[in-house]
Every structure is written in C-alpha cells, then in structure tokens.
PDB file of C-alpha atoms in Angstrom:
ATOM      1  CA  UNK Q  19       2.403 -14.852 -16.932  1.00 58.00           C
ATOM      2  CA  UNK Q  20       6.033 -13.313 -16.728  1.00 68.00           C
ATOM      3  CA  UNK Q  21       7.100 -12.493 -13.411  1.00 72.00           C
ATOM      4  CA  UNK Q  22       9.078  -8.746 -13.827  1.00 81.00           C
ATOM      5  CA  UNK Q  23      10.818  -8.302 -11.036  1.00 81.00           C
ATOM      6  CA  UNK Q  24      11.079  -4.529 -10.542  1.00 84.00           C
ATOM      7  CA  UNK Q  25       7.441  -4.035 -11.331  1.00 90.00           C
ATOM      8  CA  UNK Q  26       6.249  -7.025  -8.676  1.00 91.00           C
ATOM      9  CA  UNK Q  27       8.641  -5.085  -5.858  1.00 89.00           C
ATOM     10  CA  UNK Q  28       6.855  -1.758  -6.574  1.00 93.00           C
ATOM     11  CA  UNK Q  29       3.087  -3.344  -6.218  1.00 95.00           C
ATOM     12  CA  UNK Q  30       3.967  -5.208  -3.062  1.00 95.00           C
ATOM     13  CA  UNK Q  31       4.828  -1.955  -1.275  1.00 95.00           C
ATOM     14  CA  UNK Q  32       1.452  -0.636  -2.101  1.00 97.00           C
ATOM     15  CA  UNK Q  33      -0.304  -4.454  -1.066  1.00 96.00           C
ATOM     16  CA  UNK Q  34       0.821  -7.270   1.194  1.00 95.00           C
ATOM     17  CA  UNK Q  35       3.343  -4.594   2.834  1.00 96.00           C
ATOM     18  CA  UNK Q  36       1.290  -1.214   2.766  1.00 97.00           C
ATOM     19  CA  UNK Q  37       0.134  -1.675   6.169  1.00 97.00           C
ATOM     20  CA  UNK Q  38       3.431  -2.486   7.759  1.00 95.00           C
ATOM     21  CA  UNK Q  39       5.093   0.227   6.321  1.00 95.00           C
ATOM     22  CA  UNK Q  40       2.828   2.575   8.461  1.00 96.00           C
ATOM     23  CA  UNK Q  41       1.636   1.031  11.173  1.00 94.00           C
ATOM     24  CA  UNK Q  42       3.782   0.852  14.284  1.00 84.00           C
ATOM     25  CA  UNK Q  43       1.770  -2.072  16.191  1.00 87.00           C
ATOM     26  CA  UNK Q  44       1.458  -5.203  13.497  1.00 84.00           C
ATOM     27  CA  UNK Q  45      -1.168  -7.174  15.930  1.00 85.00           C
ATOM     28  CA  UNK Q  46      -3.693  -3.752  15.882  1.00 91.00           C
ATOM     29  CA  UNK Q  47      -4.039  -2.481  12.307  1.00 96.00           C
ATOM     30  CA  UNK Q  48      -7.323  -1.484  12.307  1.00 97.00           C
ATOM     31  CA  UNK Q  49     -10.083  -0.876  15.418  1.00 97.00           C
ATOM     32  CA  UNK Q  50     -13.912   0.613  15.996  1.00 97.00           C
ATOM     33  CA  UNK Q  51     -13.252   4.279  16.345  1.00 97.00           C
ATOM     34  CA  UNK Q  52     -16.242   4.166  19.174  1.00 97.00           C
ATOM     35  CA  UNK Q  53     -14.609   1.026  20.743  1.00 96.00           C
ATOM     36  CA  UNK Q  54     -17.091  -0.703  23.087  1.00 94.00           C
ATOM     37  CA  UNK Q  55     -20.280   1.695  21.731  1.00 96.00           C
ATOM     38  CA  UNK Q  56     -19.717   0.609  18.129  1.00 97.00           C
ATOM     39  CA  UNK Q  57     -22.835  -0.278  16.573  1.00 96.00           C
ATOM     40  CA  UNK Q  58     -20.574  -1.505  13.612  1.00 97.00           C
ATOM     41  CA  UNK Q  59     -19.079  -4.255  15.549  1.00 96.00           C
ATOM     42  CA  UNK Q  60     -21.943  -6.171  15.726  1.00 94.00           C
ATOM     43  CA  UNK Q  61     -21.680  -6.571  12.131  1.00 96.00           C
ATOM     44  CA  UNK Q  62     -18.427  -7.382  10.503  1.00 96.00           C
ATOM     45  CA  UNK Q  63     -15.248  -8.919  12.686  1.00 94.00           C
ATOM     46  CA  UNK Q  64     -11.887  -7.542  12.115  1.00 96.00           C
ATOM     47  CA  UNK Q  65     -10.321 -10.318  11.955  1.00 93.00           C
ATOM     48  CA  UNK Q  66      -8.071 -10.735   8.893  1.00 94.00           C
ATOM     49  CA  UNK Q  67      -9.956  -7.585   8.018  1.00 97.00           C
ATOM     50  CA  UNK Q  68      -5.915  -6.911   7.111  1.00 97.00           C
ATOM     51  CA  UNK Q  69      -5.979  -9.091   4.464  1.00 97.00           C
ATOM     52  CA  UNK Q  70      -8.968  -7.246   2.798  1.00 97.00           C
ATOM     53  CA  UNK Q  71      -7.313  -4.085   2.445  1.00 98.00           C
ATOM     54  CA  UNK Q  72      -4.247  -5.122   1.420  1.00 97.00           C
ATOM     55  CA  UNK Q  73      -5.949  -6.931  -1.291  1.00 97.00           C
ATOM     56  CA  UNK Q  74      -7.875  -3.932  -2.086  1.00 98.00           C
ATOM     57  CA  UNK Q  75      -4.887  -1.621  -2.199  1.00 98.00           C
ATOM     58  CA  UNK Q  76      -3.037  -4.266  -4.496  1.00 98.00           C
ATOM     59  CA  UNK Q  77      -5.385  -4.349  -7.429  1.00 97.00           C
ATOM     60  CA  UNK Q  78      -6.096  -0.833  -6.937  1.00 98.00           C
ATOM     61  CA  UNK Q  79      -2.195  -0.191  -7.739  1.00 97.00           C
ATOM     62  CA  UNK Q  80      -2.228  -2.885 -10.782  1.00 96.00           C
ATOM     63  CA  UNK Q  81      -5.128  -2.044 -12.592  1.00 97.00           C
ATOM     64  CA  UNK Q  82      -6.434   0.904 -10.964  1.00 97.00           C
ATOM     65  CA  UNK Q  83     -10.000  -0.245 -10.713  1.00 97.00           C
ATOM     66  CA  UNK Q  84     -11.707  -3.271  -8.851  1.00 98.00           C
ATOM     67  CA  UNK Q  85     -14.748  -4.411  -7.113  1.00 98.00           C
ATOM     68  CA  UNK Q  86     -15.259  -6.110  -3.902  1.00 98.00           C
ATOM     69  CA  UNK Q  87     -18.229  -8.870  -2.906  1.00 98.00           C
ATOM     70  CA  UNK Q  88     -19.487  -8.778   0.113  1.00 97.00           C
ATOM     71  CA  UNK Q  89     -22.582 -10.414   1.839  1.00 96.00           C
ATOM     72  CA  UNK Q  90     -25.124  -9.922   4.525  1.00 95.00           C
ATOM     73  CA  UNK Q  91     -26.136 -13.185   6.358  1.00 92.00           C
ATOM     74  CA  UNK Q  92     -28.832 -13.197   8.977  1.00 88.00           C
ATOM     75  CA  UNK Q  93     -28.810 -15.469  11.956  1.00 84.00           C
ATOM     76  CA  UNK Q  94     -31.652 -15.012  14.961  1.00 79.00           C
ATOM     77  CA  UNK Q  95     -32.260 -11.641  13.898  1.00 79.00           C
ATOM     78  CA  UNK Q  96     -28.515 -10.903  13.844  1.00 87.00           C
ATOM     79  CA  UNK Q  97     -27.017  -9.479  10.802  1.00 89.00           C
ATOM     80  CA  UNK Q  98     -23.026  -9.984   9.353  1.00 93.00           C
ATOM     81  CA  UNK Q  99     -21.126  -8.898   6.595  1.00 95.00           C
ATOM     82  CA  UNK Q 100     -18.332 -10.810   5.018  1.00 95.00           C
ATOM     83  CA  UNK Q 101     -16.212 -10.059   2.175  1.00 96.00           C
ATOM     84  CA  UNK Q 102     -15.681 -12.891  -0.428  1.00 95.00           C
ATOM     85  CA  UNK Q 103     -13.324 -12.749  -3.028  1.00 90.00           C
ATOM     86  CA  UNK Q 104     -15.881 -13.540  -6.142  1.00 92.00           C
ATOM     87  CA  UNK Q 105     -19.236 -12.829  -6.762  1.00 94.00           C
ATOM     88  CA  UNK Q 106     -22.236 -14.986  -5.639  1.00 95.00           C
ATOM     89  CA  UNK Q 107     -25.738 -14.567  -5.924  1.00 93.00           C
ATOM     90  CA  UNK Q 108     -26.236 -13.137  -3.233  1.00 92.00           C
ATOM     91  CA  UNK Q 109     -23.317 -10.640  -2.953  1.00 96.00           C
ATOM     92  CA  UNK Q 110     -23.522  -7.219  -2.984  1.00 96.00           C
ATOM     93  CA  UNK Q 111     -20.325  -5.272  -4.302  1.00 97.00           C
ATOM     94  CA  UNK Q 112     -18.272  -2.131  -3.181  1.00 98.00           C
ATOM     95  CA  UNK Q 113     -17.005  -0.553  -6.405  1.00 98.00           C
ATOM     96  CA  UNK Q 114     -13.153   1.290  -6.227  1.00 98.00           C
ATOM     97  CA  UNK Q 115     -11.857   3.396  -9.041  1.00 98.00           C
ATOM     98  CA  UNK Q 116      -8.535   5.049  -7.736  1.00 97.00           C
ATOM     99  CA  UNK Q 117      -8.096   8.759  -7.954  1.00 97.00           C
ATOM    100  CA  UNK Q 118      -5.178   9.741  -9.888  1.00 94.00           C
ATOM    101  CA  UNK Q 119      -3.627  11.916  -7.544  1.00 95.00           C
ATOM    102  CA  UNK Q 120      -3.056   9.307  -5.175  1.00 97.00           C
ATOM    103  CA  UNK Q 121      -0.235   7.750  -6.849  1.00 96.00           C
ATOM    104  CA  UNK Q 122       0.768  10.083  -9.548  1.00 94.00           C
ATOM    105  CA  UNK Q 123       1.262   8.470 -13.106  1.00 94.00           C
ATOM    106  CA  UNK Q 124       0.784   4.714 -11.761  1.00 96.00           C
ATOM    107  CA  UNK Q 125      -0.155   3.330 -15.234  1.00 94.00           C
ATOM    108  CA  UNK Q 126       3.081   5.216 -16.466  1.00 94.00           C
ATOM    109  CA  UNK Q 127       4.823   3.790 -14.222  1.00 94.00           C
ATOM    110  CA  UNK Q 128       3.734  -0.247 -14.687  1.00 94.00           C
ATOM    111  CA  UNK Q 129       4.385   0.145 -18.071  1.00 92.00           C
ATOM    112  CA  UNK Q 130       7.906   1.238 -17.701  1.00 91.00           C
ATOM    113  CA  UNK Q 131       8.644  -0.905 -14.892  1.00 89.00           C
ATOM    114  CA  UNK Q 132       7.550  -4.022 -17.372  1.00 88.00           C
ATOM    115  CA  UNK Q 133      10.161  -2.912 -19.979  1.00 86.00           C
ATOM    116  CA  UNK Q 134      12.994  -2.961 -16.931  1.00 79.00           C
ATOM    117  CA  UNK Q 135      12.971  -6.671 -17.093  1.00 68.00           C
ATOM    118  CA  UNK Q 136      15.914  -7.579 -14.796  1.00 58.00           C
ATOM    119  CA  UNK Q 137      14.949 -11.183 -16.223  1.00 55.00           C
ATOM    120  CA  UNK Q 138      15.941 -11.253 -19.216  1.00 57.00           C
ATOM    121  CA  UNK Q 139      19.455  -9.966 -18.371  1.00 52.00           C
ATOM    122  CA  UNK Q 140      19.950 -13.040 -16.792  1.00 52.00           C
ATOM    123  CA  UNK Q 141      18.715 -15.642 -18.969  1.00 52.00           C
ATOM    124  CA  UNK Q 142      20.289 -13.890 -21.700  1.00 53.00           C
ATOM    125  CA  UNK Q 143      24.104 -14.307 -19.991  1.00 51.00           C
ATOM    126  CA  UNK Q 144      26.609 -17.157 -19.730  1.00 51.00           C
ATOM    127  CA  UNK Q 145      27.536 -17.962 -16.192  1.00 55.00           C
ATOM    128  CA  UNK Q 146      31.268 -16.417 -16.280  1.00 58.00           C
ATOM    129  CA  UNK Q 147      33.405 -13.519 -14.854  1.00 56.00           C
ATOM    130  CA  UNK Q 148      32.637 -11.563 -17.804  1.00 61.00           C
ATOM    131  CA  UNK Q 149      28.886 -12.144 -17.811  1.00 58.00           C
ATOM    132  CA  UNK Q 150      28.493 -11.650 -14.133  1.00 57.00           C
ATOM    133  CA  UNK Q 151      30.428  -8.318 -14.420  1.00 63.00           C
ATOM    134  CA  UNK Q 152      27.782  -7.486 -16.805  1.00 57.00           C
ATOM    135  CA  UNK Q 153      24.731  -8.612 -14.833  1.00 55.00           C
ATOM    136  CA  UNK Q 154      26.376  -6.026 -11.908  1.00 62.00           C
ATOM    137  CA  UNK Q 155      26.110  -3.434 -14.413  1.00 64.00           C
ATOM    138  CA  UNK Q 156      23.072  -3.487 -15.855  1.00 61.00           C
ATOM    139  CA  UNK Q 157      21.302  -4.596 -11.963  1.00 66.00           C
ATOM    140  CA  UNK Q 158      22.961  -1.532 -11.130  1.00 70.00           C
ATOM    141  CA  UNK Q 159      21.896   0.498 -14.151  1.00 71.00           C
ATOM    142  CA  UNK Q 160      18.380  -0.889 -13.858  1.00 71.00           C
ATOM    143  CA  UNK Q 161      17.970   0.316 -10.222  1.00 76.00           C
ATOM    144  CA  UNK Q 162      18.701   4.055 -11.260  1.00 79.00           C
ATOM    145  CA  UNK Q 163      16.194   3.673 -13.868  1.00 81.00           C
ATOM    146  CA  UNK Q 164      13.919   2.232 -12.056  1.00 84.00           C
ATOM    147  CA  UNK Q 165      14.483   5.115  -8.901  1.00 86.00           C
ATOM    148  CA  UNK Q 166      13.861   7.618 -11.680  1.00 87.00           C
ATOM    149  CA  UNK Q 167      11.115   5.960 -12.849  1.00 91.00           C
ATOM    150  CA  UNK Q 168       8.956   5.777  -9.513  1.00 92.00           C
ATOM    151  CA  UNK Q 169      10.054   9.370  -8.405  1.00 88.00           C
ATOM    152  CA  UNK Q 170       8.154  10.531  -5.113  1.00 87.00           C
ATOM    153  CA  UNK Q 171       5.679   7.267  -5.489  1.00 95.00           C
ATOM    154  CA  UNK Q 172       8.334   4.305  -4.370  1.00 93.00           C
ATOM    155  CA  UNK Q 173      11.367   4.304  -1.894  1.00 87.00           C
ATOM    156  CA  UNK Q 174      13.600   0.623  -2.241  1.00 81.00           C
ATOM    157  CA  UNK Q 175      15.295   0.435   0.484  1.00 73.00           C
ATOM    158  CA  UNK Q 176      17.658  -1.628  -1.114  1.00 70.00           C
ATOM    159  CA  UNK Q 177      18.982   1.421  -2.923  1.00 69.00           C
ATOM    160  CA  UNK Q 178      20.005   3.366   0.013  1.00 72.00           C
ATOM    161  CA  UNK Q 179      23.183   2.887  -1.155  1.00 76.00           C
ATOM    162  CA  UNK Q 180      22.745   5.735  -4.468  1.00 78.00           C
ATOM    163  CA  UNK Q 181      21.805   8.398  -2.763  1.00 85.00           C
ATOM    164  CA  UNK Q 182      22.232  10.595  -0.104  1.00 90.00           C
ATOM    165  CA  UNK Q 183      20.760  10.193   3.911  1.00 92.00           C
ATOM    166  CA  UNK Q 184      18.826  13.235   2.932  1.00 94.00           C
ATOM    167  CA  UNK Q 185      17.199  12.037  -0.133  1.00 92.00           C
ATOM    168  CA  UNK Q 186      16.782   8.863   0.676  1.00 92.00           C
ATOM    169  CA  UNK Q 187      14.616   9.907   3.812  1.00 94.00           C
ATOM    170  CA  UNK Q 188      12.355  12.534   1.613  1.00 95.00           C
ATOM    171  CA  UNK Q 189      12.002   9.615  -1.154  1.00 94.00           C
ATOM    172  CA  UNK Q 190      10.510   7.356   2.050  1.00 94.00           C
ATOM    173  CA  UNK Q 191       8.170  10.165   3.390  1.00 96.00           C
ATOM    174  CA  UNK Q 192       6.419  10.982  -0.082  1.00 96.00           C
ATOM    175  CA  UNK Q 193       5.892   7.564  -1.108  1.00 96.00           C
ATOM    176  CA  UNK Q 194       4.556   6.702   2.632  1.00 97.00           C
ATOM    177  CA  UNK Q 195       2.504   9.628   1.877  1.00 97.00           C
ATOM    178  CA  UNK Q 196       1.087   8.071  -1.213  1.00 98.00           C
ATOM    179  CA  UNK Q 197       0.410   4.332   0.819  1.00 98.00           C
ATOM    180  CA  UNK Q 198      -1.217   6.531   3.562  1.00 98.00           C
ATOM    181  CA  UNK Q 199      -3.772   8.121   0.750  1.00 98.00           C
ATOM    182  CA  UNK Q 200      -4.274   4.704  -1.002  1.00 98.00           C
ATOM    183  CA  UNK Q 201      -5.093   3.338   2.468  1.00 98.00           C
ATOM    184  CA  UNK Q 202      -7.477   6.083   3.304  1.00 98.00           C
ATOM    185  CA  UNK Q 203      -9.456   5.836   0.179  1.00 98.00           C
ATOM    186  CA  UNK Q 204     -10.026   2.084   0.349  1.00 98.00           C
ATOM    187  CA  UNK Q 205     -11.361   2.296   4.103  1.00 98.00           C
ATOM    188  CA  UNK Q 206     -13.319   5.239   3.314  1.00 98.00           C
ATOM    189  CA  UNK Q 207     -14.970   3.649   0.593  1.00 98.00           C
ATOM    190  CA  UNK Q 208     -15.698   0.508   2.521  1.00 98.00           C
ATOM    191  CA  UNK Q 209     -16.681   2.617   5.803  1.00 98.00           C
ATOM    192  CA  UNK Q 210     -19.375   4.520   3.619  1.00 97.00           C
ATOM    193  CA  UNK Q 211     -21.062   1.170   2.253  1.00 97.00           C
ATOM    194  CA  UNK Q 212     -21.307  -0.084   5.903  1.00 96.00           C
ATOM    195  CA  UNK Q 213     -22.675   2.940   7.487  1.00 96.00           C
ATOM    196  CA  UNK Q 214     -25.749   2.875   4.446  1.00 95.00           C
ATOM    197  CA  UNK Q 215     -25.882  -0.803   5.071  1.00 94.00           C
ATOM    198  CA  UNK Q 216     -26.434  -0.596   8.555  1.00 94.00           C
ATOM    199  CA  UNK Q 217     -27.728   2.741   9.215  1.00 95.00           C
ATOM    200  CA  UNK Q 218     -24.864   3.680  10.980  1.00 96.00           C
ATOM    201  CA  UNK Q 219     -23.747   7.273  12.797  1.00 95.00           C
ATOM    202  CA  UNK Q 220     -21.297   9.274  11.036  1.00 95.00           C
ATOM    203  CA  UNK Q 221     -18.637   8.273  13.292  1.00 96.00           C
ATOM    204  CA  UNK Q 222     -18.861   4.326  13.345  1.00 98.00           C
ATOM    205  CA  UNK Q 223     -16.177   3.560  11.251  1.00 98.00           C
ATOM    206  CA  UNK Q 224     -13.468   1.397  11.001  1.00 98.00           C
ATOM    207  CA  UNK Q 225      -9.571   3.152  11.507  1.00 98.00           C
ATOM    208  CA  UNK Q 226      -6.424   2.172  10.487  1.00 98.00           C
ATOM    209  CA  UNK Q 227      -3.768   2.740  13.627  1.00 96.00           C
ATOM    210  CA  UNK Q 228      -0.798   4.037  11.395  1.00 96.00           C
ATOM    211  CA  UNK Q 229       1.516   6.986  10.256  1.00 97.00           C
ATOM    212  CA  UNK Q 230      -1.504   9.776   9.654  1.00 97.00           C
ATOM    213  CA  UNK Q 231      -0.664  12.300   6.460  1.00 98.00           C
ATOM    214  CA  UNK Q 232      -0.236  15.017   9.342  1.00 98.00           C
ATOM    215  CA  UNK Q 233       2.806  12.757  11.023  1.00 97.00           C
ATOM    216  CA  UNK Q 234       4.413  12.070   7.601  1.00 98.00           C
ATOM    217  CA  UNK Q 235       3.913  15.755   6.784  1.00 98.00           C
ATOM    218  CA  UNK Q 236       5.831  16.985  10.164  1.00 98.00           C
ATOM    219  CA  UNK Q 237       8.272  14.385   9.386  1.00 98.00           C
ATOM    220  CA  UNK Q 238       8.900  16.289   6.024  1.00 97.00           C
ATOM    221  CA  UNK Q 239       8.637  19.563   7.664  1.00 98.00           C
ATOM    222  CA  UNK Q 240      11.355  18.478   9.943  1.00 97.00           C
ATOM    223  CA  UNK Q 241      13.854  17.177   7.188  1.00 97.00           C
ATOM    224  CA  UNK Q 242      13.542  20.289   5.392  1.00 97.00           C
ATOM    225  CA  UNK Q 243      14.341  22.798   7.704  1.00 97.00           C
ATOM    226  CA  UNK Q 244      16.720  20.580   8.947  1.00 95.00           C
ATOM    227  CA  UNK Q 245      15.307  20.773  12.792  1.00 95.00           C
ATOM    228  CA  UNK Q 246      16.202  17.210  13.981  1.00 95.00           C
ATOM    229  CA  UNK Q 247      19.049  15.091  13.118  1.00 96.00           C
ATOM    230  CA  UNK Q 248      18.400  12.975   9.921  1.00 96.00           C
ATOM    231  CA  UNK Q 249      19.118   9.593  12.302  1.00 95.00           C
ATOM    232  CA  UNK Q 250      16.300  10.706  14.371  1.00 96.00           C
ATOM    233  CA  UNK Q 251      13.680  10.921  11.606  1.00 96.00           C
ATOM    234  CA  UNK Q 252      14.776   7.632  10.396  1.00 94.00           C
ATOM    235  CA  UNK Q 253      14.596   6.391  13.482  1.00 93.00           C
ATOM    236  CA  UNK Q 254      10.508   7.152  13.573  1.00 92.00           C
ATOM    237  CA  UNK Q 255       9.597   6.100  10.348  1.00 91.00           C
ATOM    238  CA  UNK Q 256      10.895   2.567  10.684  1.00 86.00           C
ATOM    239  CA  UNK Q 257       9.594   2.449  14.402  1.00 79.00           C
TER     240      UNK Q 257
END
C-alpha cells in the first residue's frame, strides 16, 4: 500500500498524537475518577491503556468504524479485562461507529487528501535546479490545498508560516476541539461496556486528564474578543 503523505500526517494527529496534543502531563493520561474507591480498578490496569485509545481513535478517523476485543479472565475469584487486538474465542467486542459531527466530512476529506499525493511530484522530477524549483512550488501549492481541504478539522503546524497569528491559533482550537470529541466518544463507549460488565456505579469511569471542550471553548472565547494577547493563548495550548 502507497504511503500519501498529506493524508498519513492528518490521521496521526487524530491517533498516535491525539493524546499529546491535549494533555498537559504525558506520564498521567488517563486515571479512576474515584481514585482509591474505584471498584473499576480492580479490573482492568491502565497501563498502556494509552495505546488503546490511540488505536481506537486512529481507525475511527480512517475508516470511521471498528471493533475492539476484549476478554475477561478469572483468577481466585478475581476478574480482569484486557483488550487484544484480534478476536479469540473467547473475546467479547466493543463496537465504535463514529458520529459524523465529530470530525465534519472525514471521508471527504481522506479522499481528497489521497489525490494530494506529494509523492508522485517527486518521483516524477529530475534532480536539478529547475526540478527542485518545481518541487518548492507545488509542496507549497499542495499545503494550501491541503489547509483548505481540512478546514476547522486539522491545524499543521508546519504551515504557520501562510497565515496569520490569529488564524493560525483559531485553526488549532477547532481541530483540538474535534480530537477532544473523538477522545470523549471512544472512552465513553469503552466506560459504558465496563460499567455493564462489572456492575459498576455511574461514576466509575475511566478520565482522560487533558484540554476539556469547556477550556478549548474559553480559549476561543478569548481569541475572539481579543481579551488576552495572542502569545498568551499560544502559550496554553502548547503547555
């Protein structure tokens, strides 16, 4: 399979680097929101819980649908869960389908991302002066497509350069937005299958320590009514 450049970059923000975009403290992503009275914790470890819902959030971007194994051993009387990453005969399964409104026009936006093969410019040019001049020109052609293309879903920071402090901060807040929702829905999901599993209370979930939709919206809130310096904002959400 064809590696596309472009379209890889804009996946990865909403998998392997999701969390870190949000989450100011990269050793604590996720605890038991009762701490030390968390039936929960008995059952399922967090560690490399990470890796699960980054997975999770990665197919969920690419194909917009996926399923998750899980398992329930029993040991002395004690029960744990693990996730697996194929089915088993034993496994049990956690079914996502993501809501559209998450990340507005995703499929869309794969598709065009595919045809903005950066790629192909390059294997189709000579290495001289003339054919690196054009490789500068369509790279720099194919970011503003691609910028237009993944409007309010996708901020590359590598493109700082095209646009203004301003936009370039309200481009980072909506897509952060979008990665906060995406999170959300893949922990809910998973925190409702536990709490049936184990006959859990209500509030015995697992919760991601991150930007919250309410800090990204005051952010937002702040850069349009132009209440603290743009520096400042930035300054937050990259902390």
């Amino acid at each position: 399979m064809e590696y596309i450049m472009e379209k890889e970059k804009f996946i990865e923000e909403y998998g392997r680097l999701i969390l870190f975009s949000l989450s100011e403290d990269y050793h604590n992503f996720f605890s038991f929101a009762k701490g030390n009275k968390s039936k929960l914790s008995k059952y399922i470890s967090l560690f490399r819980f990470h890796e699960v819902i980054e997975r999770e959030c990665e197919r969920l971007i690419r194909n917009g649908k996926d399923i998750l194994f899980y398992e329930v051993t029993e040991n002395k009387n004690k029960k744990q869960i693990n996730f697996i990453t194929h089915k088993t005969k034993n496994s049990r399964t956690i079914k996502f389908i993501l809501p559209k409104q998450i990340v507005p026009k995703r499929k869309k936006i794969i598709k065009k991302l595919t045809a903005l093969n950066h790629n192909k410019v390059f294997k189709e040019t000579d290495n001289d002066v003339d054919s690196m001049k054009y490789i500068v020109d369509m790279n720099y052609r194919g970011t503003l497509a691609k910028n237009k293309i993944t409007k309010d879903v996708y901020y590359d920071s590598y493109s700082n350069d095209f646009f203004t402090d301003y936009y370039n901060l309200y481009r980072r807040i909506t897509a952060m937005k979008c990665q906060r929702k995406l999170i959300d829905y893949v922990l809910y999901t998973i925190n409702n299958v536990l709490k049936k599993e184990f006959n859990l209370d209500e509030n015995d979930i697992i919760q991601f320590h991150g930007k919250t939709l309410d800090d990204l919206d005051n952010y937002m809130l702040q850069l349009k009514n132009n209440i603290r310096p743009l520096n400042d904002i930035s300054l937050e959400l990259y902390k």
